[in-house]
Amino acid sequence: MSRNFLWGSATAAYQCEGGWREGNKGLSNWDVFCHSEKNDVNPVTGDVACDHYHRYEEDIRMLAEGGQNAYRFSIAWTRILPTGVGERNREGIDFYNRLIDTCLQYQVEPLVTLYHYDLPQPLFEAGGWENRRIVEQYLEYARICFEEFGDRVKYWVTINEPNYETLCCYGYGNYPPNVQSLERRWRAMYHMMLASARAVSLYRELGNQGMIGLVSDSYPIVAGDISPECEKAVRKAELFFNLCVNDVCVKGSYPEDFLEQLKEDGYDLSYMLSEDLEVFAKGTVDYLGINAYNRYIAEPCEGDGTNLKANNKGNGENEKFQIGGWFSLGEDKNMEKTPWGMEICPQSIYDLLMTLKELYPRTPVIITENGVGNYDEPVEGQIHDAYRIDYLNGYVDWIEKAMEDGCDVRGYFVWSTMDVYSWINGYKKRYGLVYIDYDSEELRRIPKDSYYWYKNKIQEKGMKFHG
Ligand code: BG6
């Protein structure tokens, strides 16, 4: 197995593949949602997206020519098992075989996510992650992927972002099933964590030699002021965003005060079975994948209400985020923000990594996503995204500093390899190192300034990068 530092970039199936009815693929909850009237914020679909389904060779070649040695992508469950269960679909398996073989042909290490938000529609209709049956169904799907691709894929991700996905599905309510119920959110997340732990154990039982982890959107959280109330708010925000995922997959158990808080909220927790304790304890990850975007400032609640409203319009209008009985989020007016309200604060990755080192000293970290979304426009055929270069450059430098100070980081992936469908933010919020001209028939790819910056940075840092 390669011991090189992984320098790569990332995508996810629904966001880039397109080919939504090709190769015998089944429908996912995102296919159905995007074609429904519920998709009313930025009503576009991933039917074609970047057409990565047909143009993966070009995308991987550009990635390799950009000096990158790793590509993170996800498998669409619906290509492997069109209805979520049953017979394997050879055409889907062949597509991912081609994708993986192309990576290897270009000396690019594939890092493969099994689940990145897109659920087979029949499973979604049966309750999705709220229904415990999905744990077994997911495990069967994972087994097939390990069997089919495990000979060449040495880095696996069980699940992408149990926190952020469930927050959108059941908190903001902007992702399917579009509800606002934190009680349902915690239930869905619990089953994700259980499925992930089972998949980690299965991977090892099957005798695989690679590394398997979970990808967690994680946040450096600071106190609004030095009062004891703010300190309490910080702990609750840590539980709400970070520890409900990271403690479970790294330490193999839930924090006691997290469970206490759920009880205090009056939720039915009968889905948490005592037999699961052993599953969590056994299924701890080989590495923790971190998606790093944002920093949070925690403060005590104002009143006892919950307020969750997403800004998917990119118009700079952000509502206060508050979880009644837990905490609220403050704002530092002096910090620069994107039109979607994301604070630009590269040095915060240093704090996050040092916290992770304290909490989980034996678990290596891979930065599985880091990036900034904005409106990019070509000028005379080029994309001058200096703001992205500043942001990414700051992150890489602060990650390096954390590594010098003892944090075991094994890789870094920019989100995203090329511009992709940004979930319900549509196509205008762009993150790519490569621009996609969605108006051109051939979906022309244009490397941005940041693509060249990244190539130079990788060259400057070298493949060992303290590895
Ligand atoms: C992460 C996801 O949350 O952030 C990606 O894993 C996503 O799928 C990325 O695209 C950026 O978020 P958004 O909503 O701005 O596209």
PDB file of N, CA, C and O and ligand atoms in Angstrom, residues 12 15 72 116-117 160-161 164 175 217 291 293 312 369 415 420-423 425 429 431, ligand 1:
ATOM      1  N   ALA A  12     -18.950  13.467  -5.498  1.00  0.00           N
ATOM      2  CA  ALA A  12     -19.908  12.445  -5.058  1.00  0.00           C
ATOM      3  C   ALA A  12     -20.810  12.108  -6.241  1.00  0.00           C
ATOM      4  O   ALA A  12     -21.079  12.968  -7.096  1.00  0.00           O
ATOM      5  N   GLN A  15     -23.786  14.197  -7.528  1.00  0.00           N
ATOM      6  CA  GLN A  15     -23.418  15.571  -7.854  1.00  0.00           C
ATOM      7  C   GLN A  15     -22.699  15.719  -9.193  1.00  0.00           C
ATOM      8  O   GLN A  15     -22.636  16.816  -9.723  1.00  0.00           O
ATOM      9  N   ARG A  72     -11.184  11.083  -4.537  1.00  0.00           N
ATOM     10  CA  ARG A  72     -12.281  10.587  -3.699  1.00  0.00           C
ATOM     11  C   ARG A  72     -13.583  10.712  -4.483  1.00  0.00           C
ATOM     12  O   ARG A  72     -13.923  11.805  -4.949  1.00  0.00           O
ATOM     13  N   HIS A 116     -23.075   8.541  -0.004  1.00  0.00           N
ATOM     14  CA  HIS A 116     -22.964  10.003   0.045  1.00  0.00           C
ATOM     15  C   HIS A 116     -24.326  10.600  -0.332  1.00  0.00           C
ATOM     16  O   HIS A 116     -24.534  11.038  -1.458  1.00  0.00           O
ATOM     17  N   TYR A 117     -25.265  10.526   0.553  1.00  0.00           N
ATOM     18  CA  TYR A 117     -26.593  11.166   0.495  1.00  0.00           C
ATOM     19  C   TYR A 117     -27.638  10.501  -0.404  1.00  0.00           C
ATOM     20  O   TYR A 117     -28.823  10.787  -0.249  1.00  0.00           O
ATOM     21  N   ASN A 160     -20.772   9.309   4.377  1.00  0.00           N
ATOM     22  CA  ASN A 160     -20.382  10.716   4.351  1.00  0.00           C
ATOM     23  C   ASN A 160     -21.301  11.548   5.242  1.00  0.00           C
ATOM     24  O   ASN A 160     -22.520  11.569   5.052  1.00  0.00           O
ATOM     25  N   GLU A 161     -20.719  12.229   6.206  1.00  0.00           N
ATOM     26  CA  GLU A 161     -21.390  13.263   6.997  1.00  0.00           C
ATOM     27  C   GLU A 161     -22.718  12.875   7.643  1.00  0.00           C
ATOM     28  O   GLU A 161     -23.766  13.460   7.321  1.00  0.00           O
ATOM     29  N   TYR A 164     -24.172  16.359   8.995  1.00  0.00           N
ATOM     30  CA  TYR A 164     -24.733  17.390   8.101  1.00  0.00           C
ATOM     31  C   TYR A 164     -25.914  16.854   7.291  1.00  0.00           C
ATOM     32  O   TYR A 164     -26.912  17.554   7.100  1.00  0.00           O
ATOM     33  N   TYR A 175     -33.427  18.878   2.574  1.00  0.00           N
ATOM     34  CA  TYR A 175     -33.122  17.646   1.819  1.00  0.00           C
ATOM     35  C   TYR A 175     -34.269  16.660   2.078  1.00  0.00           C
ATOM     36  O   TYR A 175     -34.889  16.691   3.148  1.00  0.00           O
ATOM     37  N   ASP A 217     -18.245  15.747   8.907  1.00  0.00           N
ATOM     38  CA  ASP A 217     -18.091  17.204   8.856  1.00  0.00           C
ATOM     39  C   ASP A 217     -17.853  17.629  10.300  1.00  0.00           C
ATOM     40  O   ASP A 217     -18.682  17.388  11.165  1.00  0.00           O
ATOM     41  N   ASN A 291     -14.336  16.567   6.955  1.00  0.00           N
ATOM     42  CA  ASN A 291     -14.722  17.598   5.989  1.00  0.00           C
ATOM     43  C   ASN A 291     -14.680  18.940   6.710  1.00  0.00           C
ATOM     44  O   ASN A 291     -15.418  19.157   7.671  1.00  0.00           O
ATOM     45  N   TYR A 293     -14.877  22.958   6.681  1.00  0.00           N
ATOM     46  CA  TYR A 293     -15.349  24.144   5.962  1.00  0.00           C
ATOM     47  C   TYR A 293     -15.473  25.362   6.872  1.00  0.00           C
ATOM     48  O   TYR A 293     -15.108  26.456   6.511  1.00  0.00           O
ATOM     49  N   ASN A 312     -29.938  28.841   1.186  1.00  0.00           N
ATOM     50  CA  ASN A 312     -29.572  28.154  -0.060  1.00  0.00           C
ATOM     51  C   ASN A 312     -29.619  29.076  -1.262  1.00  0.00           C
ATOM     52  O   ASN A 312     -29.491  28.646  -2.403  1.00  0.00           O
ATOM     53  N   GLU A 369     -12.521  16.588   2.683  1.00  0.00           N
ATOM     54  CA  GLU A 369     -13.066  17.715   1.907  1.00  0.00           C
ATOM     55  C   GLU A 369     -12.625  19.013   2.555  1.00  0.00           C
ATOM     56  O   GLU A 369     -12.647  19.139   3.777  1.00  0.00           O
ATOM     57  N   TRP A 415     -12.472  19.949  -2.043  1.00  0.00           N
ATOM     58  CA  TRP A 415     -13.817  19.843  -2.594  1.00  0.00           C
ATOM     59  C   TRP A 415     -13.977  21.032  -3.509  1.00  0.00           C
ATOM     60  O   TRP A 415     -13.910  22.157  -3.036  1.00  0.00           O
ATOM     61  N   VAL A 420     -19.524  20.934  -9.447  1.00  0.00           N
ATOM     62  CA  VAL A 420     -20.546  19.872  -9.427  1.00  0.00           C
ATOM     63  C   VAL A 420     -21.880  20.472  -8.994  1.00  0.00           C
ATOM     64  O   VAL A 420     -21.947  21.630  -8.570  1.00  0.00           O
ATOM     65  N   TYR A 421     -22.905  19.684  -9.073  1.00  0.00           N
ATOM     66  CA  TYR A 421     -24.226  20.072  -8.549  1.00  0.00           C
ATOM     67  C   TYR A 421     -24.106  20.237  -7.037  1.00  0.00           C
ATOM     68  O   TYR A 421     -23.679  19.307  -6.339  1.00  0.00           O
ATOM     69  N   SER A 422     -24.469  21.406  -6.544  1.00  0.00           N
ATOM     70  CA  SER A 422     -24.245  21.705  -5.126  1.00  0.00           C
ATOM     71  C   SER A 422     -25.528  21.448  -4.323  1.00  0.00           C
ATOM     72  O   SER A 422     -26.004  22.319  -3.602  1.00  0.00           O
ATOM     73  N   TRP A 423     -26.062  20.234  -4.461  1.00  0.00           N
ATOM     74  CA  TRP A 423     -27.330  19.885  -3.803  1.00  0.00           C
ATOM     75  C   TRP A 423     -28.356  20.988  -4.060  1.00  0.00           C
ATOM     76  O   TRP A 423     -28.399  21.530  -5.144  1.00  0.00           O
ATOM     77  N   ASN A 425     -28.384  23.939  -3.557  1.00  0.00           N
ATOM     78  CA  ASN A 425     -27.858  25.256  -3.956  1.00  0.00           C
ATOM     79  C   ASN A 425     -27.741  25.350  -5.471  1.00  0.00           C
ATOM     80  O   ASN A 425     -27.387  26.406  -6.000  1.00  0.00           O
ATOM     81  N   LYS A 429     -23.375  27.725  -7.285  1.00  0.00           N
ATOM     82  CA  LYS A 429     -22.397  27.702  -6.187  1.00  0.00           C
ATOM     83  C   LYS A 429     -21.304  26.715  -6.586  1.00  0.00           C
ATOM     84  O   LYS A 429     -21.498  25.506  -6.572  1.00  0.00           O
ATOM     85  N   TYR A 431     -17.436  25.036  -6.505  1.00  0.00           N
ATOM     86  CA  TYR A 431     -16.320  24.712  -5.620  1.00  0.00           C
ATOM     87  C   TYR A 431     -15.111  24.190  -6.392  1.00  0.00           C
ATOM     88  O   TYR A 431     -14.056  23.972  -5.809  1.00  0.00           O
TER      89      TYR A 431
HETATM   90  C1  BG6 B   1     -20.259  18.626   2.030  1.00  0.00           C
HETATM   91  C2  BG6 B   1     -20.761  17.510   1.167  1.00  0.00           C
HETATM   92  O1  BG6 B   1     -21.185  18.852   3.022  1.00  0.00           O
HETATM   93  O2  BG6 B   1     -20.101  19.875   1.486  1.00  0.00           O
HETATM   94  C3  BG6 B   1     -20.726  17.767  -0.310  1.00  0.00           C
HETATM   95  O3  BG6 B   1     -20.124  16.301   1.476  1.00  0.00           O
HETATM   96  C4  BG6 B   1     -21.178  19.189  -0.563  1.00  0.00           C
HETATM   97  O4  BG6 B   1     -21.514  16.822  -0.970  1.00  0.00           O
HETATM   98  C5  BG6 B   1     -20.161  20.124   0.087  1.00  0.00           C
HETATM   99  O5  BG6 B   1     -21.391  19.515  -1.899  1.00  0.00           O
HETATM  100  C6  BG6 B   1     -20.506  21.587  -0.085  1.00  0.00           C
HETATM  101  O6  BG6 B   1     -21.795  21.844   0.359  1.00  0.00           O
HETATM  102  P1  BG6 B   1     -22.849  22.570  -0.579  1.00  0.00           P
HETATM  103  O7  BG6 B   1     -24.171  22.326   0.055  1.00  0.00           O
HETATM  104  O8  BG6 B   1     -22.454  23.993  -0.581  1.00  0.00           O
HETATM  105  O9  BG6 B   1     -22.719  21.915  -1.919  1.00  0.00           O
END
